[in-house]
Amino acid sequence: MKTILIAAALASLLPAQTITWTKEHEISVQNSATQFASNLSSQMVIVGRLGLSETRPAVVISLNGHILSPFLPSIDGEDAPYLLYRIDGSRIELETVAENPKRFVSLLKIKQPPPELVPVRVSKTLDHTVLVPTTAPISSIGEPPSLFVDHLEFAPPEEAKALRLDSTLYTLGAPVFDLSGALIATTLKGRETNTPALMIQWLIADFPELDAILANETISDLEALPLAPKTTQEEAREIVISPITRARQRFIQKSHQNP
């Protein structure tokens, strides 16, 4: 009886989509993250802004050198250029195409893009595991972006505009990728227990300058991944979701409106 009560108590803390992790899923996540990390140098850059010390990871979205970057407010509202930080510590001034402070992103452009840049793909959300590039607030010379593996609190409803990431570590406007390396969202202002991320299709709707640059949304090639890890009958019996938990889940989904 005591075991049942403990299991029920723990179940009340579970997120809306209970996930039973399997070794197969963990291996797939690790392999996908490793493969994506190997492409970071050609698909991502580090940007800053003149007069500011902090830097952010930004993503290449076109062969013409367009970059989707977190919005960095300039000092005292002065018109200051964004800067691309090279591995050797040198910096290149970027062209500012447009800024969207409401969604915490900027559209930038490398005036003479190097040939090795590879634009990212854009996709709708399919999986509950995501990859988020991060850097130190002030990155060291030659420091590449690192990858943080995160999960959705629950699968977003059809009408949702945002995802909800478990972690609260992220800076505003950070790109969010699925396990295939496709761009699916950018982060919004974090909350106490989660970080919302605006889905890419809604970002495009709020940022018309992106529409002519980003490729049409595609269905990401995640079919080969164990999207819904299988559970054995024994594992299924260990998962206890009480009526109270279900009621809490419904309340959470209704109480958090789209951004």
Coordinates of C-alpha atoms in Angstrom, one line a residue:
M1 CA 0.0 0.0 0.0
K2 CA 2.8 2.4 0.9
T3 CA 4.5 1.7 -2.5
I4 CA 1.2 2.5 -4.3
L5 CA 0.9 5.8 -2.4
I6 CA 4.5 6.8 -3.2
A7 CA 4.0 6.0 -6.9
A8 CA 0.8 8.0 -7.0
A9 CA 2.5 11.0 -5.4
L10 CA 5.4 10.8 -7.8
A11 CA 3.0 10.5 -10.8
S12 CA 1.3 13.8 -9.7
L13 CA 4.6 15.5 -10.5
L14 CA 4.9 14.1 -14.1
P15 CA 4.6 16.5 -17.1
A16 CA 1.5 16.2 -19.3
Q17 CA 3.1 13.8 -21.7
T18 CA 4.7 11.0 -19.6
I19 CA 7.8 9.7 -21.3
T20 CA 9.3 6.3 -20.5
W21 CA 12.9 6.6 -21.6
T22 CA 14.5 3.6 -23.1
K23 CA 18.1 2.8 -23.9
E24 CA 17.3 2.9 -27.6
H25 CA 15.9 6.4 -27.3
E26 CA 18.9 7.6 -25.3
I27 CA 21.3 6.3 -28.0
S28 CA 19.3 7.9 -30.8
V29 CA 19.4 11.3 -29.0
Q30 CA 23.1 11.0 -28.4
N31 CA 23.8 10.1 -32.0
S32 CA 21.6 12.9 -33.3
A33 CA 23.2 15.5 -31.1
T34 CA 26.7 14.3 -32.1
Q35 CA 25.9 14.5 -35.8
F36 CA 24.3 17.9 -35.4
A37 CA 27.3 19.2 -33.4
S38 CA 29.6 18.2 -36.3
N39 CA 27.7 20.6 -38.5
L40 CA 27.7 23.6 -36.1
S41 CA 30.7 25.3 -37.6
S42 CA 29.0 25.6 -41.0
Q43 CA 25.5 26.4 -39.8
M44 CA 26.0 28.6 -36.8
V45 CA 28.0 31.7 -35.9
I46 CA 28.6 33.8 -32.8
V47 CA 27.3 37.3 -32.9
G48 CA 27.5 40.4 -30.6
R49 CA 26.9 44.1 -30.9
L50 CA 29.2 47.0 -30.8
G51 CA 29.5 48.4 -27.3
L52 CA 28.2 45.2 -25.7
S53 CA 30.3 42.5 -24.0
E54 CA 27.8 39.5 -24.3
T55 CA 27.6 37.2 -27.3
R56 CA 25.0 34.9 -28.7
P57 CA 24.7 31.9 -31.1
A58 CA 23.0 32.7 -34.3
V59 CA 21.9 30.5 -37.2
V60 CA 22.6 30.7 -41.0
I61 CA 19.4 30.7 -42.9
S62 CA 20.4 31.4 -46.5
L63 CA 23.3 31.0 -49.0
N64 CA 23.4 34.7 -49.4
G65 CA 24.6 35.1 -45.8
H66 CA 21.4 35.9 -43.9
I67 CA 21.5 35.1 -40.2
L68 CA 18.7 34.7 -37.7
S69 CA 20.1 36.1 -34.5
P70 CA 18.8 36.9 -31.0
F71 CA 17.9 40.6 -30.6
L72 CA 20.6 42.5 -28.7
P73 CA 19.4 46.0 -27.6
S74 CA 22.1 48.7 -28.3
I75 CA 23.4 51.0 -25.6
D76 CA 21.0 53.9 -25.0
G77 CA 19.1 53.0 -28.2
E78 CA 22.0 54.2 -30.4
D79 CA 22.3 52.7 -33.9
A80 CA 25.2 50.2 -33.4
P81 CA 26.1 47.4 -35.8
Y82 CA 26.0 43.7 -35.0
L83 CA 29.3 41.9 -35.1
L84 CA 30.3 38.4 -36.2
Y85 CA 33.0 36.8 -34.0
R86 CA 35.5 34.7 -35.9
I87 CA 37.4 31.8 -34.3
D88 CA 40.6 33.8 -34.2
G89 CA 38.9 36.6 -32.2
S90 CA 38.5 39.1 -35.1
R91 CA 35.1 40.6 -35.8
I92 CA 33.2 41.4 -38.9
E93 CA 30.5 44.1 -39.1
L94 CA 27.1 42.7 -40.1
E95 CA 24.3 44.4 -42.0
T96 CA 21.1 44.7 -40.0
V97 CA 18.2 43.8 -42.3
A98 CA 15.4 44.0 -39.7
E99 CA 14.9 43.7 -35.9
N100 CA 11.9 42.3 -34.1
P101 CA 12.2 43.2 -30.4
K102 CA 8.8 41.8 -29.7
R103 CA 10.0 38.3 -30.6
F104 CA 13.6 38.9 -29.5
V105 CA 15.2 38.2 -32.9
S106 CA 17.1 40.1 -35.6
L107 CA 17.7 39.4 -39.2
L108 CA 21.3 40.1 -40.1
K109 CA 23.4 39.6 -43.2
I110 CA 27.1 38.8 -43.9
K111 CA 28.2 41.2 -46.6
Q112 CA 30.6 38.7 -48.1
P113 CA 29.5 35.3 -46.9
P114 CA 32.1 32.5 -47.0
P115 CA 31.4 29.5 -49.3
E116 CA 31.4 27.0 -46.4
L117 CA 28.2 28.3 -44.8
V118 CA 25.2 25.9 -45.0
P119 CA 21.7 27.2 -44.3
V120 CA 19.6 25.2 -41.8
R121 CA 16.3 23.5 -42.7
V122 CA 13.1 24.7 -41.3
S123 CA 10.5 22.3 -39.9
K124 CA 7.4 21.8 -37.9
T125 CA 7.7 20.2 -34.5
L126 CA 7.4 16.4 -34.4
D127 CA 9.5 15.1 -31.5
H128 CA 9.5 15.8 -27.7
T129 CA 13.3 16.1 -27.6
V130 CA 15.1 19.3 -28.9
L131 CA 18.6 20.7 -29.2
V132 CA 19.3 24.3 -28.1
P133 CA 22.7 25.9 -28.9
T134 CA 24.2 28.0 -26.0
T135 CA 27.4 30.0 -25.3
A136 CA 28.9 31.6 -22.3
P137 CA 27.6 35.1 -21.7
I138 CA 31.0 36.3 -22.9
S139 CA 32.5 33.6 -25.1
S140 CA 36.3 33.0 -25.2
I141 CA 38.2 33.3 -28.4
G142 CA 37.5 30.3 -30.6
E143 CA 34.8 28.9 -28.3
P144 CA 32.1 27.2 -30.4
P145 CA 28.5 27.0 -29.4
S146 CA 27.6 24.0 -27.2
L147 CA 24.4 22.0 -27.4
F148 CA 21.9 21.5 -24.6
V149 CA 19.5 18.6 -25.0
D150 CA 16.0 19.5 -23.6
H151 CA 12.5 18.2 -23.7
L152 CA 9.0 19.6 -24.2
E153 CA 6.8 19.7 -21.1
F154 CA 4.0 18.3 -23.3
A155 CA 3.1 18.0 -26.9
P156 CA 1.7 21.3 -28.1
P157 CA -2.0 21.4 -29.1
E158 CA -2.9 21.9 -32.8
E159 CA -3.7 25.6 -32.3
A160 CA -0.6 26.3 -30.2
K161 CA 1.9 29.0 -31.3
A162 CA 4.6 28.1 -28.8
L163 CA 6.4 25.1 -27.3
R164 CA 7.3 24.8 -23.7
L165 CA 10.8 23.7 -22.9
D166 CA 11.6 22.0 -19.5
S167 CA 14.7 24.1 -18.8
T168 CA 14.8 27.8 -17.8
L169 CA 18.5 28.4 -18.8
Y170 CA 18.1 30.0 -22.1
T171 CA 18.6 33.6 -23.3
L172 CA 16.0 35.3 -25.4
G173 CA 15.7 34.5 -29.1
A174 CA 17.8 31.4 -29.0
P175 CA 17.2 28.9 -31.9
V176 CA 15.6 25.6 -31.1
F177 CA 16.3 22.5 -33.3
D178 CA 14.7 19.1 -33.6
L179 CA 16.9 16.0 -33.5
S180 CA 17.3 16.0 -37.3
G181 CA 18.9 19.5 -37.1
A182 CA 15.9 21.4 -38.4
L183 CA 15.1 24.9 -36.9
I184 CA 11.6 24.6 -35.3
A185 CA 11.4 27.6 -32.9
T186 CA 13.1 30.5 -31.1
T187 CA 12.9 31.1 -27.3
L188 CA 10.7 33.7 -25.7
K189 CA 10.9 35.2 -22.1
G190 CA 11.3 32.3 -19.6
R191 CA 9.0 31.6 -16.8
E192 CA 9.7 30.1 -13.3
T193 CA 9.4 26.5 -14.4
N194 CA 9.7 26.5 -18.2
T195 CA 10.8 28.4 -21.3
P196 CA 8.3 29.1 -24.1
A197 CA 9.6 29.0 -27.7
L198 CA 7.7 30.5 -30.6
M199 CA 7.2 28.0 -33.4
I200 CA 9.0 28.9 -36.6
Q201 CA 5.8 29.2 -38.7
W202 CA 4.4 31.8 -36.2
L203 CA 7.8 33.6 -36.1
I204 CA 7.6 34.0 -39.9
A205 CA 4.0 35.3 -39.6
D206 CA 5.2 38.0 -37.1
F207 CA 8.4 38.8 -39.0
P208 CA 7.5 39.3 -42.7
E209 CA 11.2 39.9 -43.7
L210 CA 11.9 36.2 -43.0
D211 CA 9.2 34.9 -45.3
A212 CA 11.1 35.6 -48.5
I213 CA 14.3 34.1 -47.1
L214 CA 13.5 31.0 -45.1
A215 CA 12.6 27.9 -47.1
N216 CA 9.1 26.5 -46.8
E217 CA 8.4 24.4 -43.8
T218 CA 9.2 20.7 -44.4
I219 CA 8.3 17.6 -42.6
S220 CA 11.5 16.7 -40.7
D221 CA 13.1 13.4 -41.4
L222 CA 12.5 11.9 -37.9
E223 CA 10.6 8.8 -38.9
A224 CA 13.6 6.6 -38.2
L225 CA 13.9 7.8 -34.6
P226 CA 11.9 6.2 -31.7
L227 CA 9.5 9.1 -31.4
A228 CA 7.2 7.2 -29.0
P229 CA 9.5 4.8 -27.1
K230 CA 7.8 1.4 -26.6
T231 CA 7.0 0.3 -23.1
T232 CA 6.7 -3.2 -21.9
Q233 CA 3.6 -4.4 -19.9
E234 CA 5.7 -4.3 -16.7
E235 CA 6.9 -0.7 -17.4
A236 CA 3.3 0.3 -18.2
R237 CA 2.1 -1.0 -14.8
E238 CA 4.7 1.2 -13.1
I239 CA 3.3 4.4 -14.6
V240 CA 0.5 5.7 -12.5
I241 CA -1.5 8.7 -13.5
S242 CA -4.2 9.7 -11.2
P243 CA -7.4 11.6 -12.0
I244 CA -6.0 14.6 -10.1
T245 CA -2.9 14.6 -12.3
R246 CA -5.1 14.5 -15.5
A247 CA -7.1 17.4 -14.1
R248 CA -3.9 19.4 -13.4
Q249 CA -2.7 18.7 -16.9
R250 CA -5.9 20.0 -18.4
F251 CA -5.8 23.1 -16.2
I252 CA -2.1 23.8 -17.2
Q253 CA -3.0 23.6 -20.9
K254 CA -6.0 25.9 -20.6
S255 CA -4.3 28.4 -18.3
H256 CA -1.2 29.1 -20.5
Q257 CA -2.4 31.1 -23.5
N258 CA -0.5 31.5 -26.7
P259 CA 2.1 34.3 -26.6

